PDB file of C-alpha atoms in Angstrom:
ATOM      1  CA  MET A   1      -7.294  83.722 -45.655  1.00 44.00           C
ATOM      2  CA  ARG A   2      -4.123  84.996 -44.096  1.00 46.00           C
ATOM      3  CA  LYS A   3      -4.307  88.138 -46.235  1.00 48.00           C
ATOM      4  CA  ILE A   4      -7.855  88.788 -45.040  1.00 45.00           C
ATOM      5  CA  MET A   5      -6.845  88.297 -41.399  1.00 42.00           C
ATOM      6  CA  LEU A   6      -3.833  90.576 -41.848  1.00 41.00           C
ATOM      7  CA  ALA A   7      -5.966  93.222 -43.526  1.00 47.00           C
ATOM      8  CA  GLY A   8      -8.481  93.002 -40.690  1.00 49.00           C
ATOM      9  CA  LEU A   9      -5.723  93.288 -38.123  1.00 44.00           C
ATOM     10  CA  LEU A  10      -4.218  96.311 -39.824  1.00 46.00           C
ATOM     11  CA  ALA A  11      -7.644  97.929 -40.087  1.00 50.00           C
ATOM     12  CA  GLY A  12      -8.267  97.253 -36.409  1.00 52.00           C
ATOM     13  CA  MET A  13      -4.901  98.746 -35.478  1.00 48.00           C
ATOM     14  CA  ALA A  14      -5.649 101.806 -37.593  1.00 50.00           C
ATOM     15  CA  MET A  15      -9.018 102.270 -35.927  1.00 48.00           C
ATOM     16  CA  GLY A  16      -7.446 101.792 -32.494  1.00 50.00           C
ATOM     17  CA  ALA A  17      -4.781 104.352 -33.270  1.00 48.00           C
ATOM     18  CA  ALA A  18      -7.411 106.770 -34.521  1.00 45.00           C
ATOM     19  CA  GLY A  19      -9.439 106.189 -31.368  1.00 47.00           C
ATOM     20  CA  ALA A  20      -6.412 106.726 -29.164  1.00 45.00           C
ATOM     21  CA  ALA A  21      -5.547 109.890 -31.048  1.00 45.00           C
ATOM     22  CA  ALA A  22      -9.094 111.139 -30.629  1.00 43.00           C
ATOM     23  CA  TYR A  23      -9.006 110.267 -26.944  1.00 46.00           C
ATOM     24  CA  GLN A  24      -5.749 112.157 -26.469  1.00 53.00           C
ATOM     25  CA  ALA A  25      -6.768 115.056 -28.685  1.00 60.00           C
ATOM     26  CA  ASP A  26      -8.322 117.170 -25.919  1.00 90.00           C
ATOM     27  CA  PRO A  27      -5.417 119.234 -24.582  1.00 93.00           C
ATOM     28  CA  TRP A  28      -7.508 120.822 -21.807  1.00 95.00           C
ATOM     29  CA  THR A  29      -8.422 117.427 -20.327  1.00 94.00           C
ATOM     30  CA  THR A  30      -4.815 116.296 -20.557  1.00 95.00           C
ATOM     31  CA  ALA A  31      -3.624 119.487 -18.869  1.00 95.00           C
ATOM     32  CA  ALA A  32      -6.195 119.033 -16.099  1.00 95.00           C
ATOM     33  CA  TYR A  33      -4.960 115.482 -15.556  1.00 95.00           C
ATOM     34  CA  ASP A  34      -1.307 116.587 -15.482  1.00 95.00           C
ATOM     35  CA  ILE A  35      -2.167 119.291 -12.951  1.00 96.00           C
ATOM     36  CA  GLY A  36      -3.856 116.738 -10.713  1.00 95.00           C
ATOM     37  CA  ILE A  37      -0.810 114.455 -10.647  1.00 95.00           C
ATOM     38  CA  LYS A  38       1.579 117.438 -10.539  1.00 94.00           C
ATOM     39  CA  LYS A  39       3.280 116.827 -13.882  1.00 95.00           C
ATOM     40  CA  ASN A  40       3.646 120.580 -13.997  1.00 96.00           C
ATOM     41  CA  ALA A  41       6.102 120.870 -16.871  1.00 96.00           C
ATOM     42  CA  ASP A  42       3.783 118.885 -19.149  1.00 95.00           C
ATOM     43  CA  ALA A  43       0.761 120.879 -17.993  1.00 96.00           C
ATOM     44  CA  LEU A  44       2.485 124.196 -18.654  1.00 96.00           C
ATOM     45  CA  ARG A  45       3.496 123.128 -22.159  1.00 96.00           C
ATOM     46  CA  LEU A  46      -0.162 122.524 -22.963  1.00 95.00           C
ATOM     47  CA  ILE A  47      -1.298 125.721 -21.243  1.00 96.00           C
ATOM     48  CA  ASP A  48       1.209 127.727 -23.278  1.00 95.00           C
ATOM     49  CA  SER A  49       0.419 125.918 -26.536  1.00 93.00           C
ATOM     50  CA  GLY A  50      -2.518 128.215 -27.303  1.00 92.00           C
ATOM     51  CA  GLN A  51      -4.878 125.296 -27.951  1.00 93.00           C
ATOM     52  CA  PHE A  52      -7.424 126.541 -25.393  1.00 94.00           C
ATOM     53  CA  ASP A  53      -8.250 129.659 -23.419  1.00 95.00           C
ATOM     54  CA  VAL A  54      -6.790 129.806 -19.922  1.00 95.00           C
ATOM     55  CA  ASN A  55     -10.281 130.615 -18.604  1.00 95.00           C
ATOM     56  CA  PHE A  56     -12.071 127.841 -20.499  1.00 96.00           C
ATOM     57  CA  GLN A  57     -14.871 126.333 -18.381  1.00 95.00           C
ATOM     58  CA  THR A  58     -16.282 122.815 -18.598  1.00 94.00           C
ATOM     59  CA  ASP A  59     -20.011 122.116 -18.710  1.00 94.00           C
ATOM     60  CA  GLU A  60     -19.848 122.047 -14.903  1.00 95.00           C
ATOM     61  CA  GLY A  61     -18.131 125.436 -14.906  1.00 95.00           C
ATOM     62  CA  TYR A  62     -14.707 124.283 -13.753  1.00 96.00           C
ATOM     63  CA  THR A  63     -11.494 125.909 -14.980  1.00 97.00           C
ATOM     64  CA  LEU A  64      -7.915 124.724 -14.778  1.00 98.00           C
ATOM     65  CA  LEU A  65      -7.547 127.087 -11.829  1.00 97.00           C
ATOM     66  CA  HIS A  66     -10.282 125.135 -10.039  1.00 97.00           C
ATOM     67  CA  ARG A  67      -8.365 121.920 -10.776  1.00 97.00           C
ATOM     68  CA  ALA A  68      -5.054 123.314  -9.583  1.00 96.00           C
ATOM     69  CA  ALA A  69      -6.597 124.716  -6.398  1.00 94.00           C
ATOM     70  CA  ASP A  70      -8.345 121.442  -5.621  1.00 95.00           C
ATOM     71  CA  ALA A  71      -5.068 119.555  -6.122  1.00 95.00           C
ATOM     72  CA  GLY A  72      -3.176 121.989  -3.887  1.00 92.00           C
ATOM     73  CA  ASN A  73      -0.813 122.639  -6.801  1.00 94.00           C
ATOM     74  CA  LEU A  74       0.657 126.009  -5.815  1.00 92.00           C
ATOM     75  CA  GLU A  75       3.098 126.202  -8.739  1.00 95.00           C
ATOM     76  CA  ILE A  76       0.326 125.858 -11.313  1.00 96.00           C
ATOM     77  CA  VAL A  77      -1.995 128.203  -9.407  1.00 96.00           C
ATOM     78  CA  LYS A  78       0.690 130.895  -9.604  1.00 94.00           C
ATOM     79  CA  ALA A  79       1.412 130.099 -13.251  1.00 96.00           C
ATOM     80  CA  LEU A  80      -2.257 130.283 -14.249  1.00 96.00           C
ATOM     81  CA  LEU A  81      -2.799 133.562 -12.408  1.00 95.00           C
ATOM     82  CA  ALA A  82       0.284 134.992 -14.113  1.00 94.00           C
ATOM     83  CA  ARG A  83      -1.225 133.970 -17.464  1.00 94.00           C
ATOM     84  CA  GLY A  84      -4.511 135.737 -16.801  1.00 94.00           C
ATOM     85  CA  ALA A  85      -6.651 133.078 -15.128  1.00 95.00           C
ATOM     86  CA  ASP A  86      -9.678 134.665 -13.456  1.00 95.00           C
ATOM     87  CA  PRO A  87      -9.904 133.604  -9.776  1.00 93.00           C
ATOM     88  CA  ASN A  88     -13.468 134.915  -9.506  1.00 92.00           C
ATOM     89  CA  LEU A  89     -14.990 132.505 -12.042  1.00 95.00           C
ATOM     90  CA  LYS A  90     -17.542 130.196 -10.448  1.00 94.00           C
ATOM     91  CA  SER A  91     -18.584 126.659 -11.233  1.00 94.00           C
ATOM     92  CA  ALA A  92     -22.196 125.697 -11.888  1.00 93.00           C
ATOM     93  CA  LEU A  93     -22.445 125.056  -8.142  1.00 93.00           C
ATOM     94  CA  GLY A  94     -21.250 128.588  -7.417  1.00 93.00           C
ATOM     95  CA  ARG A  95     -17.781 127.622  -6.213  1.00 92.00           C
ATOM     96  CA  THR A  96     -14.655 129.643  -6.936  1.00 92.00           C
ATOM     97  CA  ALA A  97     -11.181 128.150  -7.050  1.00 94.00           C
ATOM     98  CA  TYR A  98     -10.663 129.556  -3.540  1.00 89.00           C
ATOM     99  CA  ASP A  99     -13.640 127.555  -2.275  1.00 88.00           C
ATOM    100  CA  MET A 100     -12.009 124.360  -3.537  1.00 92.00           C
ATOM    101  CA  ALA A 101      -8.430 125.169  -2.544  1.00 89.00           C
ATOM    102  CA  SER A 102      -6.293 122.819  -0.480  1.00 86.00           C
ATOM    103  CA  GLY A 103      -3.587 124.279   1.737  1.00 81.00           C
ATOM    104  CA  VAL A 104      -2.916 127.654   3.291  1.00 79.00           C
ATOM    105  CA  ALA A 105      -0.409 128.706   0.635  1.00 82.00           C
ATOM    106  CA  VAL A 106      -2.842 128.059  -2.214  1.00 88.00           C
ATOM    107  CA  LYS A 107      -5.678 129.836  -0.400  1.00 84.00           C
ATOM    108  CA  ALA A 108      -3.455 132.831   0.334  1.00 82.00           C
ATOM    109  CA  GLU A 109      -2.354 133.079  -3.308  1.00 86.00           C
ATOM    110  CA  LEU A 110      -5.955 132.990  -4.531  1.00 88.00           C
ATOM    111  CA  ALA A 111      -7.114 135.422  -1.852  1.00 82.00           C
ATOM    112  CA  ARG A 112      -4.556 137.981  -3.004  1.00 81.00           C
ATOM    113  CA  ALA A 113      -5.574 137.513  -6.621  1.00 86.00           C
ATOM    114  CA  MET A 114      -9.280 137.827  -5.834  1.00 82.00           C
ATOM    115  CA  HIS A 115      -9.172 140.860  -3.614  1.00 68.00           C
ATOM    116  CA  ALA A 116      -5.951 142.830  -4.114  1.00 58.00           C
ATOM    117  CA  PRO A 117      -7.380 144.995  -6.939  1.00 49.00           C
ATOM    118  CA  ALA A 118     -10.616 145.675  -5.076  1.00 43.00           C
ATOM    119  CA  THR A 119      -9.417 146.268  -1.523  1.00 37.00           C
ATOM    120  CA  ALA A 120      -6.859 148.591  -0.052  1.00 35.00           C
ATOM    121  CA  SER A 121      -6.174 146.248   2.844  1.00 35.00           C
ATOM    122  CA  ARG A 122      -4.286 143.132   1.859  1.00 34.00           C
ATOM    123  CA  GLY A 123      -5.474 139.811   3.173  1.00 36.00           C
ATOM    124  CA  ALA A 124      -9.172 140.752   3.371  1.00 33.00           C
ATOM    125  CA  LEU A 125     -11.552 137.897   2.636  1.00 34.00           C
ATOM    126  CA  PRO A 126     -15.321 137.688   2.253  1.00 30.00           C
ATOM    127  CA  GLY A 127     -16.831 136.983   5.642  1.00 30.00           C
ATOM    128  CA  ALA A 128     -13.466 137.018   7.410  1.00 32.00           C
ATOM    129  CA  ASP A 129     -12.889 139.059  10.522  1.00 39.00           C
ATOM    130  CA  ARG A 130      -9.843 141.082   9.556  1.00 34.00           C
ATOM    131  CA  ALA A 131      -9.061 141.929  13.153  1.00 33.00           C
ATOM    132  CA  ALA A 132      -9.123 138.283  14.146  1.00 41.00           C
ATOM    133  CA  ALA A 133      -6.748 137.485  11.321  1.00 39.00           C
ATOM    134  CA  GLY A 134      -4.327 140.064  12.626  1.00 39.00           C
ATOM    135  CA  ALA A 135      -4.202 143.717  11.777  1.00 38.00           C
ATOM    136  CA  GLY A 136      -1.674 144.468   9.070  1.00 44.00           C
ATOM    137  CA  ALA A 137      -1.619 140.905   7.760  1.00 43.00           C
ATOM    138  CA  GLY A 138       0.752 140.856   4.839  1.00 70.00           C
ATOM    139  CA  ASN A 139       0.107 137.781   2.733  1.00 78.00           C
ATOM    140  CA  GLY A 140      -3.439 136.649   3.463  1.00 81.00           C
ATOM    141  CA  SER A 141      -2.479 133.345   5.094  1.00 85.00           C
ATOM    142  CA  CYS A 142      -3.991 134.128   8.480  1.00 88.00           C
ATOM    143  CA  ALA A 143      -7.157 135.522   6.927  1.00 86.00           C
ATOM    144  CA  ALA A 144      -7.471 132.362   4.836  1.00 85.00           C
ATOM    145  CA  VAL A 145      -7.183 130.175   7.930  1.00 88.00           C
ATOM    146  CA  VAL A 146      -9.671 132.270   9.898  1.00 88.00           C
ATOM    147  CA  ALA A 147     -12.182 132.096   7.035  1.00 84.00           C
ATOM    148  CA  GLU A 148     -12.052 128.313   6.653  1.00 81.00           C
ATOM    149  CA  LYS A 149     -15.467 126.738   7.113  1.00 78.00           C
ATOM    150  CA  VAL A 150     -13.981 123.440   8.293  1.00 76.00           C
ATOM    151  CA  ASN A 151     -12.084 124.433  11.432  1.00 73.00           C
ATOM    152  CA  ASN A 152     -12.560 121.603  13.968  1.00 76.00           C
ATOM    153  CA  GLY A 153     -14.427 123.928  16.298  1.00 81.00           C
ATOM    154  CA  ARG A 154     -11.409 126.180  16.778  1.00 86.00           C
ATOM    155  CA  THR A 155     -12.128 129.794  17.661  1.00 90.00           C
ATOM    156  CA  PRO A 156     -11.105 132.377  15.039  1.00 91.00           C
ATOM    157  CA  ALA A 157      -8.478 133.869  17.350  1.00 91.00           C
ATOM    158  CA  MET A 158      -6.751 130.495  17.828  1.00 92.00           C
ATOM    159  CA  ARG A 159      -6.971 129.178  14.267  1.00 92.00           C
ATOM    160  CA  PRO A 160      -3.735 130.719  12.931  1.00 93.00           C
ATOM    161  CA  ILE A 161      -1.450 129.404  15.695  1.00 94.00           C
ATOM    162  CA  LEU A 162      -3.168 126.018  15.751  1.00 93.00           C
ATOM    163  CA  ARG A 163      -2.791 125.740  11.975  1.00 92.00           C
ATOM    164  CA  ALA A 164       0.874 126.649  12.413  1.00 94.00           C
ATOM    165  CA  ARG A 165       1.116 123.805  14.922  1.00 94.00           C
ATOM    166  CA  ASP A 166      -0.533 121.500  12.371  1.00 92.00           C
ATOM    167  CA  ASP A 167       2.010 122.581   9.764  1.00 92.00           C
ATOM    168  CA  ILE A 168       4.812 121.590  12.138  1.00 94.00           C
ATOM    169  CA  TRP A 169       3.108 118.327  13.026  1.00 90.00           C
ATOM    170  CA  TYR A 170       2.589 117.325   9.388  1.00 90.00           C
ATOM    171  CA  ASN A 171       5.890 118.825   8.207  1.00 91.00           C
ATOM    172  CA  HIS A 172       4.763 121.727   6.012  1.00 89.00           C
ATOM    173  CA  PRO A 173       7.499 124.330   6.646  1.00 89.00           C
ATOM    174  CA  ASP A 174       6.521 126.440   3.614  1.00 84.00           C
ATOM    175  CA  GLU A 175       3.009 126.984   4.953  1.00 87.00           C
ATOM    176  CA  LEU A 176       4.387 127.583   8.454  1.00 92.00           C
ATOM    177  CA  ALA A 177       6.620 130.314   7.016  1.00 90.00           C
ATOM    178  CA  LEU A 178       3.629 132.073   5.454  1.00 88.00           C
ATOM    179  CA  LEU A 179       1.782 132.145   8.783  1.00 92.00           C
ATOM    180  CA  LEU A 180       4.848 133.390  10.660  1.00 93.00           C
ATOM    181  CA  ASP A 181       5.369 136.129   8.071  1.00 89.00           C
ATOM    182  CA  ASP A 182       1.717 137.125   8.367  1.00 89.00           C
ATOM    183  CA  CYS A 183       0.363 137.168  11.918  1.00 92.00           C
ATOM    184  CA  VAL A 184       1.531 134.204  14.005  1.00 95.00           C
ATOM    185  CA  ASP A 185       3.812 135.055  16.940  1.00 96.00           C
ATOM    186  CA  ALA A 186       6.751 132.642  17.078  1.00 96.00           C
ATOM    187  CA  ASN A 187       6.515 132.766  20.883  1.00 96.00           C
ATOM    188  CA  GLY A 188       2.741 132.454  21.097  1.00 95.00           C
ATOM    189  CA  LYS A 189       1.292 129.521  23.012  1.00 94.00           C
ATOM    190  CA  ASP A 190      -1.314 127.050  21.833  1.00 90.00           C
ATOM    191  CA  ASP A 191      -4.262 125.641  23.750  1.00 86.00           C
ATOM    192  CA  THR A 192      -1.979 123.262  25.677  1.00 84.00           C
ATOM    193  CA  GLY A 193       0.345 126.022  26.843  1.00 89.00           C
ATOM    194  CA  ALA A 194       3.190 124.982  24.537  1.00 92.00           C
ATOM    195  CA  THR A 195       5.008 127.183  22.041  1.00 96.00           C
ATOM    196  CA  LEU A 196       5.525 126.176  18.431  1.00 97.00           C
ATOM    197  CA  LEU A 197       9.167 125.453  19.244  1.00 97.00           C
ATOM    198  CA  HIS A 198       8.036 122.907  21.844  1.00 95.00           C
ATOM    199  CA  THR A 199       6.016 121.187  19.113  1.00 94.00           C
ATOM    200  CA  ALA A 200       8.897 121.298  16.630  1.00 96.00           C
ATOM    201  CA  ALA A 201      11.207 119.747  19.223  1.00 94.00           C
ATOM    202  CA  SER A 202       8.756 117.002  20.174  1.00 91.00           C
ATOM    203  CA  ARG A 203       8.140 116.114  16.510  1.00 91.00           C
ATOM    204  CA  ASN A 204      11.829 116.467  15.587  1.00 94.00           C
ATOM    205  CA  ARG A 205      11.030 118.986  12.843  1.00 95.00           C
ATOM    206  CA  VAL A 206      14.463 120.528  12.461  1.00 96.00           C
ATOM    207  CA  ASP A 207      13.560 122.758   9.496  1.00 94.00           C
ATOM    208  CA  ALA A 208      10.555 124.130  11.376  1.00 95.00           C
ATOM    209  CA  ALA A 209      12.685 124.754  14.462  1.00 96.00           C
ATOM    210  CA  LYS A 210      15.247 126.684  12.407  1.00 95.00           C
ATOM    211  CA  LEU A 211      12.450 128.721  10.854  1.00 94.00           C
ATOM    212  CA  LEU A 212      10.942 129.507  14.255  1.00 96.00           C
ATOM    213  CA  LEU A 213      14.310 130.544  15.673  1.00 96.00           C
ATOM    214  CA  ALA A 214      14.835 132.817  12.674  1.00 94.00           C
ATOM    215  CA  HIS A 215      11.516 134.467  13.575  1.00 94.00           C
ATOM    216  CA  GLY A 216      12.621 135.030  17.166  1.00 96.00           C
ATOM    217  CA  ALA A 217      11.331 131.924  18.952  1.00 96.00           C
ATOM    218  CA  SER A 218      12.708 131.627  22.479  1.00 97.00           C
ATOM    219  CA  ARG A 219      14.725 128.581  23.502  1.00 96.00           C
ATOM    220  CA  SER A 220      13.945 129.317  27.151  1.00 95.00           C
ATOM    221  CA  ALA A 221      10.134 129.470  26.935  1.00 95.00           C
ATOM    222  CA  ARG A 222       8.434 127.004  29.264  1.00 94.00           C
ATOM    223  CA  ASP A 223       5.206 125.105  28.800  1.00 90.00           C
ATOM    224  CA  ARG A 224       2.675 124.326  31.519  1.00 86.00           C
ATOM    225  CA  SER A 225       4.899 121.542  32.758  1.00 84.00           C
ATOM    226  CA  GLY A 226       7.814 123.917  33.167  1.00 89.00           C
ATOM    227  CA  ASN A 227       9.795 122.372  30.314  1.00 91.00           C
ATOM    228  CA  VAL A 228      11.830 124.251  27.718  1.00 94.00           C
ATOM    229  CA  PRO A 229      11.778 123.027  24.081  1.00 95.00           C
ATOM    230  CA  ALA A 230      15.163 121.325  24.478  1.00 95.00           C
ATOM    231  CA  ASN A 231      13.621 118.953  27.018  1.00 92.00           C
ATOM    232  CA  TYR A 232      11.651 117.352  24.185  1.00 91.00           C
ATOM    233  CA  ALA A 233      14.539 117.102  21.713  1.00 93.00           C
ATOM    234  CA  THR A 234      15.542 113.562  20.755  1.00 91.00           C
ATOM    235  CA  SER A 235      17.836 113.794  17.726  1.00 94.00           C
ATOM    236  CA  PRO A 236      21.438 115.039  17.934  1.00 95.00           C
ATOM    237  CA  GLU A 237      20.676 117.787  15.397  1.00 96.00           C
ATOM    238  CA  MET A 238      17.702 119.090  17.367  1.00 96.00           C
ATOM    239  CA  LYS A 239      19.650 118.946  20.626  1.00 95.00           C
ATOM    240  CA  ALA A 240      22.498 120.905  19.056  1.00 96.00           C
ATOM    241  CA  LEU A 241      20.035 123.469  17.698  1.00 96.00           C
ATOM    242  CA  LEU A 242      18.146 124.028  20.957  1.00 96.00           C
ATOM    243  CA  GLY A 243      20.985 123.666  23.450  1.00 93.00           C
ATOM    244  CA  ALA A 244      21.046 121.924  26.786  1.00 90.00           C
ATOM    245  CA  ALA A 245      17.893 120.596  28.383  1.00 86.00           C
ATOM    246  CA  SER A 246      16.738 122.178  31.617  1.00 85.00           C
ATOM    247  CA  ALA A 247      15.064 120.726  34.684  1.00 82.00           C
ATOM    248  CA  PRO A 248      11.318 121.463  34.695  1.00 80.00           C
ATOM    249  CA  VAL A 249      10.419 124.513  36.737  1.00 75.00           C
ATOM    250  CA  ALA A 250       7.052 124.457  38.462  1.00 61.00           C
ATOM    251  CA  SER A 251       5.085 127.594  37.711  1.00 52.00           C
ATOM    252  CA  SER A 252       3.650 129.804  40.414  1.00 45.00           C
ATOM    253  CA  GLY A 253       0.232 128.644  39.217  1.00 45.00           C
ATOM    254  CA  PRO A 254      -0.731 124.994  39.414  1.00 44.00           C
ATOM    255  CA  ALA A 255       2.284 123.490  41.130  1.00 43.00           C
ATOM    256  CA  GLY A 256       2.625 126.320  43.601  1.00 45.00           C
ATOM    257  CA  THR A 257      -0.962 126.177  44.835  1.00 47.00           C
ATOM    258  CA  ALA A 258      -1.720 122.455  44.715  1.00 52.00           C
ATOM    259  CA  SER A 259      -2.038 120.640  48.030  1.00 66.00           C
ATOM    260  CA  GLU A 260       0.486 117.958  48.903  1.00 71.00           C
ATOM    261  CA  ALA A 261      -2.188 115.264  48.541  1.00 69.00           C
ATOM    262  CA  ARG A 262      -3.101 116.506  45.071  1.00 70.00           C
ATOM    263  CA  LYS A 263       0.542 116.714  44.058  1.00 78.00           C
ATOM    264  CA  LYS A 264       1.060 113.109  45.069  1.00 73.00           C
ATOM    265  CA  GLU A 265      -2.073 111.906  43.272  1.00 72.00           C
ATOM    266  CA  CYS A 266      -1.230 113.847  40.109  1.00 79.00           C
ATOM    267  CA  ALA A 267       2.345 112.579  40.166  1.00 80.00           C
ATOM    268  CA  GLN A 268       1.134 108.981  40.383  1.00 73.00           C
ATOM    269  CA  LYS A 269      -1.230 109.457  37.440  1.00 75.00           C
ATOM    270  CA  TYR A 270       1.487 111.161  35.432  1.00 80.00           C
ATOM    271  CA  GLN A 271       3.989 108.386  36.092  1.00 78.00           C
ATOM    272  CA  ALA A 272       1.469 105.731  35.058  1.00 76.00           C
ATOM    273  CA  ASP A 273       0.573 107.700  31.926  1.00 78.00           C
ATOM    274  CA  ALA A 274       4.159 108.486  30.923  1.00 78.00           C
ATOM    275  CA  ALA A 275       5.196 104.864  31.422  1.00 75.00           C
ATOM    276  CA  LEU A 276       3.001 103.932  28.453  1.00 77.00           C
ATOM    277  CA  CYS A 277       4.593 106.535  26.167  1.00 79.00           C
ATOM    278  CA  SER A 278       6.946 105.509  23.401  1.00 77.00           C
ATOM    279  CA  ASP A 279       7.757 108.961  22.009  1.00 77.00           C
ATOM    280  CA  SER A 280       8.295 112.535  23.155  1.00 76.00           C
ATOM    281  CA  SER A 281       4.940 113.730  21.796  1.00 77.00           C
ATOM    282  CA  CYS A 282       3.119 111.350  24.119  1.00 80.00           C
ATOM    283  CA  LYS A 283       5.256 112.512  27.033  1.00 78.00           C
ATOM    284  CA  MET A 284       4.449 116.106  26.136  1.00 81.00           C
ATOM    285  CA  ARG A 285       0.732 115.349  26.375  1.00 82.00           C
ATOM    286  CA  ALA A 286       1.268 113.553  29.677  1.00 82.00           C
ATOM    287  CA  ASN A 287       3.076 116.623  31.004  1.00 83.00           C
ATOM    288  CA  SER A 288       0.153 118.798  29.951  1.00 83.00           C
ATOM    289  CA  HIS A 289      -2.290 116.490  31.759  1.00 81.00           C
ATOM    290  CA  TRP A 290      -0.078 116.587  34.851  1.00 81.00           C
ATOM    291  CA  ALA A 291      -0.116 120.392  34.858  1.00 82.00           C
ATOM    292  CA  GLN A 292      -3.892 120.379  34.456  1.00 79.00           C
ATOM    293  CA  CYS A 293      -4.214 117.941  37.349  1.00 80.00           C
ATOM    294  CA  LEU A 294      -2.158 120.165  39.632  1.00 78.00           C
ATOM    295  CA  LYS A 295      -4.365 123.104  38.766  1.00 74.00           C
ATOM    296  CA  THR A 296      -7.821 121.510  38.754  1.00 70.00           C
ATOM    297  CA  GLY A 297      -7.490 118.090  40.354  1.00 69.00           C
ATOM    298  CA  ARG A 298      -8.594 116.440  37.072  1.00 73.00           C
ATOM    299  CA  TYR A 299      -5.953 114.547  35.140  1.00 74.00           C
ATOM    300  CA  TRP A 300      -8.093 113.767  32.046  1.00 69.00           C
TER     301      TRP A 300
END
């Protein structure tokens, strides 16, 4: 009886091992999985093993380049393109890897691969307004941002600098660098009247601040509240990088033309708003509301 049970157990183990081997036998599926979880070394070993074509498409039409783009895996996107992956292949739904890409850097890399051979002007994208992306764009990042279908209602002209602000906010210095190298002015102002250095200071993004300064960002630029970036610095490293804070200077616009009654009302609203703030970003927004109130009479 024991021999029969043992034989059955061994047979079951053999079948399980065979099943596991069969399950793991598809190198393309394994590579796609590794790409998704960014086990890039393992993925590249399979890609270079010669067990499948780099442009192999699934029944749905997806390639490894689609997978890498969707995962925002820039290293693998570059590696696949270098190995001959075709960025123009479409899925059964008509989507290219660019259409599925996550992140400015990935989109820019795919844009170059898709259009560099066919266009004399770098950074051109289907449906993108090249002028809006910035004439002479060098790496396609701005054009990629301008062409994004999901843009939160931002106008094409403002999308690059607002994406740069997002990259500071969410701590993506590599993507910020691409935008600065392409078309974004380090001293440009966003829709709140702040420069990117103001945002870096308020978010305590030291790496972003260093990058902006290397691209010529001004330490003395003032936002609508009359504050320089150093006024929003909180950490010792950021304070050392930006220098001494400076008293806010009222601009000749809102503060200079507001009536005394409006100034008093706006100041009261600002003080009540700022009292609820627990960080410099909140205070920065309160300052922006205060400046708006001085100009228009409306705090919110």
